[in-house]
Amino acid sequence: MHDLSDPVTLPAGTVLFEEGAIGHCAYLILSGRIAIFRRRDGGEAVLARRGPGEIFGEMAILDALPRSAGARAEADCVLVPVDAAQIRQRLAGADPILRLCLEGLIARLRETLPRLGPASAEGLQAPPSPSARADFDATVASLAQERALRRALARDEFALFLQPIVRLATGRLAGFEALIRWHDPERGLVPPAAFIPAAEANGLILAITAWVIDAIGRIVPRILQAGLRAPASVEPSLFVSFNVTAQDLARADIPGLVDAMLRRTGLAPGALKIEVTESALMQDPAGAAAALARCRAAGLGIAVDDFGTGYSSLSHLSTLPITTLKVDRAFVRAMLAEPRDRRIVQTILRLAEEIGVAAVAEGIEGRAEAEALAAMGCALGQGYHFGRPMPEADALAAAAAWNADAWRVGLSGEADPGRHGFHARA
Ligand code: C2E
Ligand code: MG
Ligand code: MG
Protein backbone atom coordinates (compact mmCIF):
# COMPACT_ATOMS: atom_id res chain seq x y z
CA MET A 1 0.00 0.00 0.00
CA HIS A 2 1.40 3.39 -0.95
CA ASP A 3 1.59 5.62 2.07
CA LEU A 4 1.46 9.34 1.34
CA SER A 5 4.03 9.93 4.04
CA ASP A 6 6.62 7.44 2.71
CA PRO A 7 9.87 9.13 1.62
CA VAL A 8 9.96 9.71 -2.14
CA THR A 9 13.05 9.26 -4.28
CA LEU A 10 13.07 11.45 -7.36
CA PRO A 11 15.55 11.02 -10.23
CA ALA A 12 17.14 14.22 -11.56
CA GLY A 13 14.91 15.94 -14.10
CA THR A 14 11.56 14.74 -12.70
CA VAL A 15 8.85 17.39 -12.40
CA LEU A 16 7.17 16.89 -9.01
CA PHE A 17 4.32 19.31 -9.61
CA GLU A 18 3.30 22.07 -12.03
CA GLU A 19 2.10 25.60 -11.41
CA GLY A 20 -1.69 25.64 -10.92
CA ALA A 21 -1.84 22.12 -9.49
CA ILE A 22 -3.77 21.46 -6.30
CA GLY A 23 -1.31 20.86 -3.46
CA HIS A 24 -1.66 17.85 -1.21
CA CYS A 25 1.81 17.86 0.30
CA ALA A 26 4.74 19.99 1.25
CA TYR A 27 8.15 18.28 1.10
CA LEU A 28 11.19 18.18 3.36
CA ILE A 29 14.42 17.68 1.43
CA LEU A 30 16.67 14.99 2.86
CA SER A 31 19.05 15.09 -0.07
CA GLY A 32 19.32 16.53 -3.58
CA ARG A 33 18.26 19.85 -5.05
CA ILE A 34 14.86 21.19 -6.11
CA ALA A 35 14.23 24.02 -8.59
CA ILE A 36 11.06 26.08 -8.18
CA PHE A 37 10.14 27.29 -11.65
CA ARG A 38 7.54 29.12 -13.70
CA ARG A 39 6.86 28.84 -17.42
CA ARG A 40 6.06 32.10 -19.21
CA ASP A 41 5.98 33.04 -22.90
CA GLY A 42 7.45 29.73 -23.97
CA GLY A 43 10.44 30.16 -21.63
CA GLU A 44 11.11 28.99 -18.12
CA ALA A 45 12.40 30.94 -15.11
CA VAL A 46 13.83 29.26 -12.04
CA LEU A 47 12.60 31.38 -9.13
CA ALA A 48 14.41 29.59 -6.32
CA ARG A 49 16.41 26.54 -5.41
CA ARG A 50 15.95 24.44 -2.31
CA GLY A 51 18.35 21.92 -0.80
CA PRO A 52 18.77 19.52 2.15
CA GLY A 53 17.26 20.74 5.41
CA GLU A 54 14.64 22.89 3.65
CA ILE A 55 10.93 22.63 2.97
CA PHE A 56 9.11 23.56 -0.25
CA GLY A 57 5.62 23.31 -1.67
CA GLU A 58 4.17 24.48 1.64
CA MET A 59 2.40 27.62 0.36
CA ALA A 60 -0.39 25.80 -1.43
CA ILE A 61 -1.00 23.77 1.72
CA LEU A 62 -1.01 26.73 4.06
CA ASP A 63 -3.27 29.01 2.01
CA ALA A 64 -5.22 26.30 0.16
CA LEU A 65 -4.69 27.94 -3.25
CA PRO A 66 -3.28 26.17 -6.35
CA ARG A 67 0.52 25.85 -6.61
CA SER A 68 2.08 29.20 -7.46
CA ALA A 69 5.01 27.55 -9.25
CA GLY A 70 6.24 24.15 -10.37
CA ALA A 71 8.97 22.04 -8.74
CA ARG A 72 11.58 19.91 -10.49
CA ALA A 73 14.44 17.77 -9.21
CA GLU A 74 17.76 19.20 -10.41
CA ALA A 75 19.64 16.28 -8.89
CA ASP A 76 18.53 12.88 -7.55
CA CYS A 77 16.39 13.75 -4.50
CA VAL A 78 15.00 12.09 -1.40
CA LEU A 79 11.97 13.94 -0.03
CA VAL A 80 9.70 13.41 2.96
CA PRO A 81 6.13 14.49 2.19
CA VAL A 82 4.10 16.32 4.85
CA ASP A 83 0.43 16.20 4.02
CA ALA A 84 -2.18 18.90 4.62
CA ALA A 85 -3.71 17.15 7.66
CA GLN A 86 -0.29 16.84 9.32
CA ILE A 87 0.42 20.52 8.79
CA ARG A 88 -3.04 21.55 10.00
CA GLN A 89 -2.65 19.40 13.15
CA ARG A 90 0.64 21.13 13.96
CA LEU A 91 -0.65 24.61 13.15
CA ALA A 92 -3.66 24.03 15.38
CA GLY A 93 -1.28 23.61 18.30
CA ALA A 94 0.89 26.61 17.37
CA ASP A 95 0.79 30.07 18.88
CA PRO A 96 -1.89 32.17 17.07
CA ILE A 97 0.70 34.91 16.46
CA LEU A 98 2.87 32.40 14.60
CA ARG A 99 -0.11 31.36 12.51
CA LEU A 100 -0.81 35.01 11.62
CA CYS A 101 2.85 35.54 10.73
CA LEU A 102 2.78 32.53 8.40
CA GLU A 103 -0.42 33.61 6.69
CA GLY A 104 0.94 37.16 6.30
CA LEU A 105 4.22 35.93 4.85
CA ILE A 106 2.49 33.72 2.34
CA ALA A 107 0.09 36.44 1.21
CA ARG A 108 3.04 38.80 0.65
CA LEU A 109 5.00 36.16 -1.22
CA ARG A 110 2.01 35.50 -3.47
CA GLU A 111 1.86 39.25 -4.21
CA THR A 112 5.55 39.56 -5.08
CA LEU A 113 5.85 36.28 -6.98
CA PRO A 114 4.84 37.69 -10.38
CA ARG A 115 7.59 40.32 -10.07
CA LEU A 116 10.35 37.88 -9.09
CA GLY A 117 13.16 37.49 -11.54
CA PRO A 118 15.00 34.25 -12.29
CA ALA A 119 17.18 32.80 -9.53
CA SER A 120 20.89 32.65 -10.09
CA ALA A 121 22.46 29.30 -10.83
CA GLU A 122 24.05 29.25 -7.40
CA GLY A 123 20.75 30.17 -5.83
CA LEU A 124 21.00 27.65 -3.02
CA GLN A 125 20.85 29.18 0.43
CA ALA A 126 23.73 28.94 2.85
CA PRO A 127 23.60 25.65 4.76
CA PRO A 128 21.07 25.79 7.61
CA SER A 129 22.33 26.84 11.04
CA PRO A 130 22.86 24.06 13.60
CA SER A 131 19.64 24.98 15.41
CA ALA A 132 17.64 25.06 12.16
CA ARG A 133 19.16 21.70 11.24
CA ALA A 134 18.20 20.30 14.66
CA ASP A 135 14.62 21.53 14.14
CA PHE A 136 14.58 19.94 10.71
CA ASP A 137 15.92 16.61 12.01
CA ALA A 138 13.34 16.61 14.82
CA THR A 139 10.60 17.24 12.25
CA VAL A 140 11.79 14.36 10.07
CA ALA A 141 11.96 12.09 13.13
CA SER A 142 8.44 13.02 14.24
CA LEU A 143 7.11 12.35 10.73
CA ALA A 144 8.83 8.96 10.73
CA GLN A 145 7.30 8.19 14.14
CA GLU A 146 3.87 9.21 12.85
CA ARG A 147 4.31 7.01 9.79
CA ALA A 148 5.29 4.07 12.00
CA LEU A 149 2.26 4.57 14.26
CA ARG A 150 -0.10 4.79 11.28
CA ARG A 151 1.32 1.53 10.06
CA ALA A 152 1.02 -0.05 13.50
CA LEU A 153 -2.69 0.82 13.47
CA ALA A 154 -3.15 -0.48 9.93
CA ARG A 155 -1.30 -3.72 10.74
CA ASP A 156 -2.93 -4.17 14.14
CA GLU A 157 0.38 -4.22 16.01
CA PHE A 158 -1.00 -2.94 19.32
CA ALA A 159 -1.97 -5.15 22.25
CA LEU A 160 -3.54 -4.53 25.63
CA PHE A 161 -1.67 -5.98 28.59
CA LEU A 162 -3.59 -6.43 31.82
CA GLN A 163 -2.42 -5.78 35.37
CA PRO A 164 -4.36 -7.10 38.40
CA ILE A 165 -6.01 -4.76 40.91
CA VAL A 166 -6.49 -6.45 44.27
CA ARG A 167 -8.68 -5.77 47.30
CA LEU A 168 -6.05 -5.54 50.02
CA ALA A 169 -8.18 -6.68 52.96
CA THR A 170 -9.38 -9.87 51.27
CA GLY A 171 -6.81 -10.59 48.58
CA ARG A 172 -9.63 -10.99 46.07
CA LEU A 173 -9.13 -9.90 42.49
CA ALA A 174 -11.17 -6.71 41.99
CA GLY A 175 -10.19 -5.82 38.45
CA PHE A 176 -7.50 -5.24 35.86
CA GLU A 177 -6.01 -2.15 34.28
CA ALA A 178 -5.56 -2.43 30.51
CA LEU A 179 -2.18 -0.99 29.42
CA ILE A 180 -1.26 -0.62 25.78
CA ARG A 181 1.86 -2.12 24.21
CA TRP A 182 3.15 -1.89 20.66
CA HIS A 183 4.65 -5.02 19.06
CA ASP A 184 6.98 -3.16 16.70
CA PRO A 185 8.42 -5.69 14.24
CA GLU A 186 11.75 -3.84 14.39
CA ARG A 187 12.04 -2.82 18.05
CA GLY A 188 10.00 -5.53 19.78
CA LEU A 189 7.66 -4.65 22.64
CA VAL A 190 7.40 -0.86 22.96
CA PRO A 191 5.99 0.65 26.20
CA PRO A 192 3.38 3.43 26.01
CA ALA A 193 5.76 6.11 27.29
CA ALA A 194 7.70 5.69 24.02
CA PHE A 195 4.76 6.45 21.72
CA ILE A 196 1.71 7.89 23.54
CA PRO A 197 3.26 11.38 23.89
CA ALA A 198 4.07 11.39 20.14
CA ALA A 199 0.55 10.16 19.35
CA GLU A 200 -0.83 13.04 21.42
CA ALA A 201 1.34 15.50 19.49
CA ASN A 202 0.35 14.25 16.04
CA GLY A 203 -3.30 13.56 16.81
CA LEU A 204 -3.11 9.79 16.24
CA ILE A 205 -4.05 9.28 19.89
CA LEU A 206 -7.69 9.53 18.83
CA ALA A 207 -7.36 6.55 16.50
CA ILE A 208 -5.33 4.65 19.11
CA THR A 209 -7.97 5.22 21.79
CA ALA A 210 -10.68 4.09 19.38
CA TRP A 211 -8.62 0.92 18.90
CA VAL A 212 -8.29 0.51 22.69
CA ILE A 213 -12.06 0.80 23.21
CA ASP A 214 -12.62 -1.74 20.47
CA ALA A 215 -10.08 -4.13 22.02
CA ILE A 216 -11.68 -3.67 25.45
CA GLY A 217 -14.95 -4.84 23.91
CA ARG A 218 -13.23 -8.05 22.79
CA ILE A 219 -11.18 -8.73 25.92
CA VAL A 220 -13.47 -7.87 28.84
CA PRO A 221 -16.13 -10.54 28.20
CA ARG A 222 -13.38 -13.17 28.23
CA ILE A 223 -11.90 -11.76 31.45
CA LEU A 224 -15.29 -11.77 33.19
CA GLN A 225 -15.82 -15.35 32.03
CA ALA A 226 -12.43 -16.42 33.39
CA GLY A 227 -13.15 -14.73 36.73
CA LEU A 228 -16.28 -16.82 37.16
CA ARG A 229 -14.08 -19.88 37.50
CA ALA A 230 -12.69 -18.68 40.85
CA PRO A 231 -15.79 -17.22 42.54
CA ALA A 232 -14.31 -17.29 46.04
CA SER A 233 -11.23 -15.33 44.96
CA VAL A 234 -12.58 -13.02 42.28
CA GLU A 235 -15.10 -10.29 43.05
CA PRO A 236 -18.40 -10.58 41.16
CA SER A 237 -18.03 -6.88 40.30
CA LEU A 238 -14.76 -7.58 38.41
CA PHE A 239 -13.89 -4.57 36.21
CA VAL A 240 -11.34 -3.55 33.61
CA SER A 241 -10.10 0.04 33.46
CA PHE A 242 -8.54 1.71 30.43
CA ASN A 243 -6.69 5.01 29.93
CA VAL A 244 -7.75 8.05 27.94
CA THR A 245 -6.00 11.40 27.42
CA ALA A 246 -7.14 15.02 27.68
CA GLN A 247 -7.19 15.21 23.89
CA ASP A 248 -9.49 12.18 23.69
CA LEU A 249 -11.95 13.84 26.04
CA ALA A 250 -11.79 17.13 24.15
CA ARG A 251 -11.81 15.88 20.56
CA ALA A 252 -13.03 12.30 20.36
CA ASP A 253 -16.55 11.24 21.17
CA ILE A 254 -15.47 8.86 23.93
CA PRO A 255 -19.00 8.44 25.33
CA GLY A 256 -20.25 7.67 21.80
CA LEU A 257 -17.45 5.18 21.09
CA VAL A 258 -18.03 3.43 24.41
CA ASP A 259 -21.77 3.36 23.88
CA ALA A 260 -21.39 1.79 20.42
CA MET A 261 -18.98 -0.80 21.84
CA LEU A 262 -21.34 -1.66 24.72
CA ARG A 263 -24.21 -2.15 22.30
CA ARG A 264 -22.11 -4.27 20.00
CA THR A 265 -20.85 -6.54 22.78
CA GLY A 266 -23.72 -6.50 25.27
CA LEU A 267 -21.18 -5.80 28.02
CA ALA A 268 -22.43 -4.33 31.31
CA PRO A 269 -21.06 -0.76 31.63
CA GLY A 270 -20.29 -1.36 35.30
CA ALA A 271 -17.49 -3.71 34.23
CA LEU A 272 -15.61 -0.76 32.73
CA LYS A 273 -13.72 2.14 34.22
CA ILE A 274 -12.11 5.09 32.45
CA GLU A 275 -8.79 6.33 33.81
CA VAL A 276 -7.72 9.89 33.13
CA THR A 277 -4.70 11.48 34.73
CA GLU A 278 -5.15 14.35 37.12
CA SER A 279 -2.98 16.59 34.92
CA ALA A 280 -5.10 15.76 31.83
CA LEU A 281 -8.22 16.76 33.75
CA MET A 282 -6.64 20.13 34.43
CA GLN A 283 -6.03 20.92 30.75
CA ASP A 284 -9.70 21.51 29.94
CA PRO A 285 -11.64 20.97 33.17
CA ALA A 286 -15.06 21.91 31.80
CA GLY A 287 -14.73 19.83 28.62
CA ALA A 288 -13.41 16.82 30.51
CA ALA A 289 -16.19 17.10 33.07
CA ALA A 290 -18.85 17.08 30.35
CA ALA A 291 -17.43 14.01 28.56
CA LEU A 292 -16.87 12.13 31.82
CA ALA A 293 -20.36 12.96 33.06
CA ARG A 294 -21.79 11.27 29.97
CA CYS A 295 -19.63 8.19 30.55
CA ARG A 296 -20.62 8.10 34.21
CA ALA A 297 -24.29 8.46 33.29
CA ALA A 298 -23.88 5.47 30.98
CA GLY A 299 -22.72 3.45 34.00
CA LEU A 300 -18.91 3.48 33.67
CA GLY A 301 -16.62 4.11 36.62
CA ILE A 302 -14.29 7.14 36.42
CA ALA A 303 -10.82 6.98 37.98
CA VAL A 304 -8.44 9.91 38.45
CA ASP A 305 -5.02 8.46 37.60
CA ASP A 306 -1.65 9.51 39.06
CA PHE A 307 -3.46 11.46 41.75
CA GLY A 308 -1.28 13.83 43.74
CA THR A 309 0.87 14.93 40.80
CA GLY A 310 -1.54 17.14 38.84
CA TYR A 311 -2.35 20.14 41.05
CA SER A 312 -6.11 19.83 40.77
CA SER A 313 -8.12 22.07 43.03
CA LEU A 314 -10.43 20.34 45.43
CA SER A 315 -13.36 22.51 44.35
CA HIS A 316 -12.86 21.33 40.81
CA LEU A 317 -12.55 17.72 41.89
CA SER A 318 -15.97 17.92 43.50
CA THR A 319 -17.56 18.83 40.15
CA LEU A 320 -16.25 15.67 38.46
CA PRO A 321 -18.22 12.41 38.49
CA ILE A 322 -15.33 10.47 40.02
CA THR A 323 -15.63 6.97 41.46
CA THR A 324 -11.95 6.20 42.13
CA LEU A 325 -8.73 7.99 43.06
CA LYS A 326 -5.48 6.28 42.10
CA VAL A 327 -2.61 7.25 44.38
CA ASP A 328 0.43 7.96 42.23
CA ARG A 329 3.20 5.39 42.28
CA ALA A 330 5.81 8.00 43.31
CA PHE A 331 4.22 8.42 46.76
CA VAL A 332 3.75 4.69 47.25
CA ARG A 333 7.36 4.00 46.35
CA ALA A 334 8.72 6.59 48.77
CA MET A 335 6.15 5.98 51.50
CA LEU A 336 8.06 3.53 53.66
CA ALA A 337 11.23 5.60 53.80
CA GLU A 338 9.78 9.11 53.79
CA PRO A 339 7.30 10.18 56.48
CA ARG A 340 6.29 13.07 54.25
CA ASP A 341 5.22 10.75 51.42
CA ARG A 342 3.45 8.54 53.89
CA ARG A 343 1.47 11.57 55.08
CA ILE A 344 0.62 12.48 51.48
CA VAL A 345 -0.72 8.96 50.92
CA GLN A 346 -2.73 9.20 54.14
CA THR A 347 -4.14 12.56 53.06
CA ILE A 348 -5.18 11.22 49.65
CA LEU A 349 -6.81 8.19 51.27
CA ARG A 350 -8.68 10.45 53.67
CA LEU A 351 -9.78 12.67 50.80
CA ALA A 352 -11.10 9.64 48.92
CA GLU A 353 -12.97 8.63 52.05
CA GLU A 354 -14.40 12.15 52.47
CA ILE A 355 -15.71 12.42 48.91
CA GLY A 356 -16.95 8.85 48.99
CA VAL A 357 -14.80 7.24 46.29
CA ALA A 358 -12.60 4.14 46.27
CA ALA A 359 -8.82 4.49 46.49
CA VAL A 360 -6.32 2.41 44.51
CA ALA A 361 -2.63 2.55 45.40
CA GLU A 362 -0.46 2.16 42.30
CA GLY A 363 3.05 0.75 42.13
CA ILE A 364 2.98 -1.64 45.10
CA GLU A 365 6.20 -3.59 44.68
CA GLY A 366 6.44 -5.41 48.01
CA ARG A 367 4.39 -6.90 50.78
CA ALA A 368 5.49 -4.23 53.28
CA GLU A 369 3.91 -1.48 51.16
CA ALA A 370 0.75 -3.52 50.70
CA GLU A 371 0.47 -4.04 54.45
CA ALA A 372 1.13 -0.40 55.28
CA LEU A 373 -1.50 0.69 52.75
CA ALA A 374 -4.06 -1.79 54.05
CA ALA A 375 -3.38 -0.50 57.56
CA MET A 376 -4.03 3.04 56.34
CA GLY A 377 -7.41 1.96 54.99
CA CYS A 378 -6.56 1.80 51.31
CA ALA A 379 -9.14 -0.45 49.67
CA LEU A 380 -7.38 -1.53 46.47
CA GLY A 381 -3.81 -2.07 45.34
CA GLN A 382 -1.99 -2.54 42.05
CA GLY A 383 1.67 -3.21 41.40
CA TYR A 384 4.37 -5.72 40.56
CA HIS A 385 3.83 -7.34 43.97
CA PHE A 386 0.47 -8.67 42.76
CA GLY A 387 1.41 -9.05 39.13
CA ARG A 388 3.01 -7.22 36.25
CA PRO A 389 1.01 -6.10 33.23
CA MET A 390 0.61 -9.35 31.24
CA PRO A 391 -0.66 -10.50 27.86
CA GLU A 392 -4.34 -11.35 27.67
CA ALA A 393 -3.81 -15.13 27.76
CA ASP A 394 -1.82 -14.87 31.00
CA ALA A 395 -4.42 -12.54 32.53
CA LEU A 396 -7.19 -15.02 31.69
CA ALA A 397 -5.21 -17.80 33.37
CA ALA A 398 -4.46 -15.58 36.38
CA ALA A 399 -8.13 -14.68 36.85
CA ALA A 400 -9.30 -18.29 36.53
CA ALA A 401 -6.75 -19.49 39.11
CA TRP A 402 -6.72 -16.46 41.47
CA ASN A 403 -6.05 -17.42 45.07
CA ALA A 404 -7.27 -14.67 47.42
CA ASP A 405 -5.55 -16.24 50.45
CA ALA A 406 -2.15 -15.71 48.86
CA TRP A 407 -2.72 -11.95 48.52
CA ARG A 408 -4.67 -10.98 51.62
CA VAL A 409 -2.81 -8.34 53.65
CA GLY A 410 -3.50 -6.07 56.58
CA LEU A 411 -4.76 -8.66 59.00
CA SER A 412 -1.39 -9.37 60.58
CA GLY A 413 -0.37 -8.15 64.04
CA GLU A 414 1.40 -4.98 62.87
CA ALA A 415 -1.49 -3.78 60.77
CA ASP A 416 -3.85 -1.50 62.59
CA PRO A 417 -6.74 -0.39 60.40
CA GLY A 418 -8.29 1.71 63.16
CA ARG A 419 -5.25 3.84 63.83
CA HIS A 420 -6.02 6.47 61.24
CA GLY A 421 -9.67 6.69 61.95
CA PHE A 422 -11.09 4.91 58.96
CA HIS A 423 -11.25 1.42 57.56
CA ALA A 424 -10.83 -0.37 54.30
CA ARG A 425 -13.86 0.13 52.13
CA ALA A 426 -15.93 -2.99 51.72
P1 C2E B 1 -0.68 4.49 34.35
O1 C2E B 1 -2.04 4.49 33.78
O2 C2E B 1 -0.48 5.22 35.61
O3 C2E B 1 -0.28 2.96 34.47
C1 C2E B 1 0.52 2.46 35.48
C2 C2E B 1 1.92 2.28 35.00
O4 C2E B 1 2.73 1.88 36.11
C3 C2E B 1 2.08 1.17 33.97
O5 C2E B 1 3.14 1.52 33.12
C4 C2E B 1 2.48 -0.02 34.81
O6 C2E B 1 3.19 -0.99 34.09
C5 C2E B 1 3.35 0.65 35.81
N1 C2E B 1 3.41 -0.13 37.05
C6 C2E B 1 2.44 -0.86 37.60
N2 C2E B 1 2.84 -1.41 38.77
C7 C2E B 1 4.11 -1.01 38.94
C8 C2E B 1 5.08 -1.26 39.97
O7 C2E B 1 4.85 -1.95 40.94
N3 C2E B 1 6.29 -0.67 39.83
C9 C2E B 1 6.58 0.11 38.77
N4 C2E B 1 7.79 0.64 38.70
N5 C2E B 1 5.70 0.37 37.76
C10 C2E B 1 4.48 -0.20 37.87
P2 C2E B 1 2.99 1.42 31.56
O8 C2E B 1 2.18 0.23 31.18
O9 C2E B 1 4.36 1.57 30.98
O10 C2E B 1 2.12 2.67 31.22
C11 C2E B 1 2.60 3.95 31.44
C12 C2E B 1 1.53 4.97 31.21
O11 C2E B 1 1.15 5.01 29.84
C13 C2E B 1 0.25 4.66 31.95
O12 C2E B 1 0.37 5.08 33.28
C14 C2E B 1 -0.74 5.48 31.18
O13 C2E B 1 -0.72 6.82 31.57
C15 C2E B 1 -0.19 5.37 29.76
N6 C2E B 1 -0.96 4.35 29.05
C16 C2E B 1 -0.90 3.00 29.12
N7 C2E B 1 -1.79 2.44 28.31
C17 C2E B 1 -2.46 3.44 27.70
C18 C2E B 1 -3.53 3.50 26.76
O14 C2E B 1 -4.12 2.48 26.30
N8 C2E B 1 -3.95 4.73 26.36
C19 C2E B 1 -3.37 5.88 26.86
N9 C2E B 1 -3.84 7.05 26.44
N10 C2E B 1 -2.38 5.86 27.76
C20 C2E B 1 -1.93 4.65 28.18
MG1 MG C 1 -3.80 4.27 34.37
MG1 MG D 1 -1.16 5.82 37.13
Short mmCIF file of C-alpha atoms and ligand atoms in Angstrom, two decimals, residues 177-179 241-243 275-277 305-306 326 362 382, ligand 2:
data_model
loop_
_atom_site.label_atom_id
_atom_site.label_comp_id
_atom_site.label_asym_id
_atom_site.label_seq_id
_atom_site.Cartn_x
_atom_site.Cartn_y
_atom_site.Cartn_z
CA GLU A 177 -6.01 -2.15 34.28
CA ALA A 178 -5.56 -2.43 30.51
CA LEU A 179 -2.18 -0.99 29.42
CA SER A 241 -10.10 0.04 33.46
CA PHE A 242 -8.54 1.71 30.43
CA ASN A 243 -6.69 5.01 29.93
CA GLU A 275 -8.79 6.33 33.81
CA VAL A 276 -7.72 9.89 33.13
CA THR A 277 -4.70 11.48 34.73
CA ASP A 305 -5.02 8.46 37.60
CA ASP A 306 -1.65 9.51 39.06
CA LYS A 326 -5.48 6.28 42.10
CA GLU A 362 -0.46 2.16 42.30
CA GLN A 382 -1.99 -2.54 42.05
MG MG B 2 -3.80 4.27 34.37
#
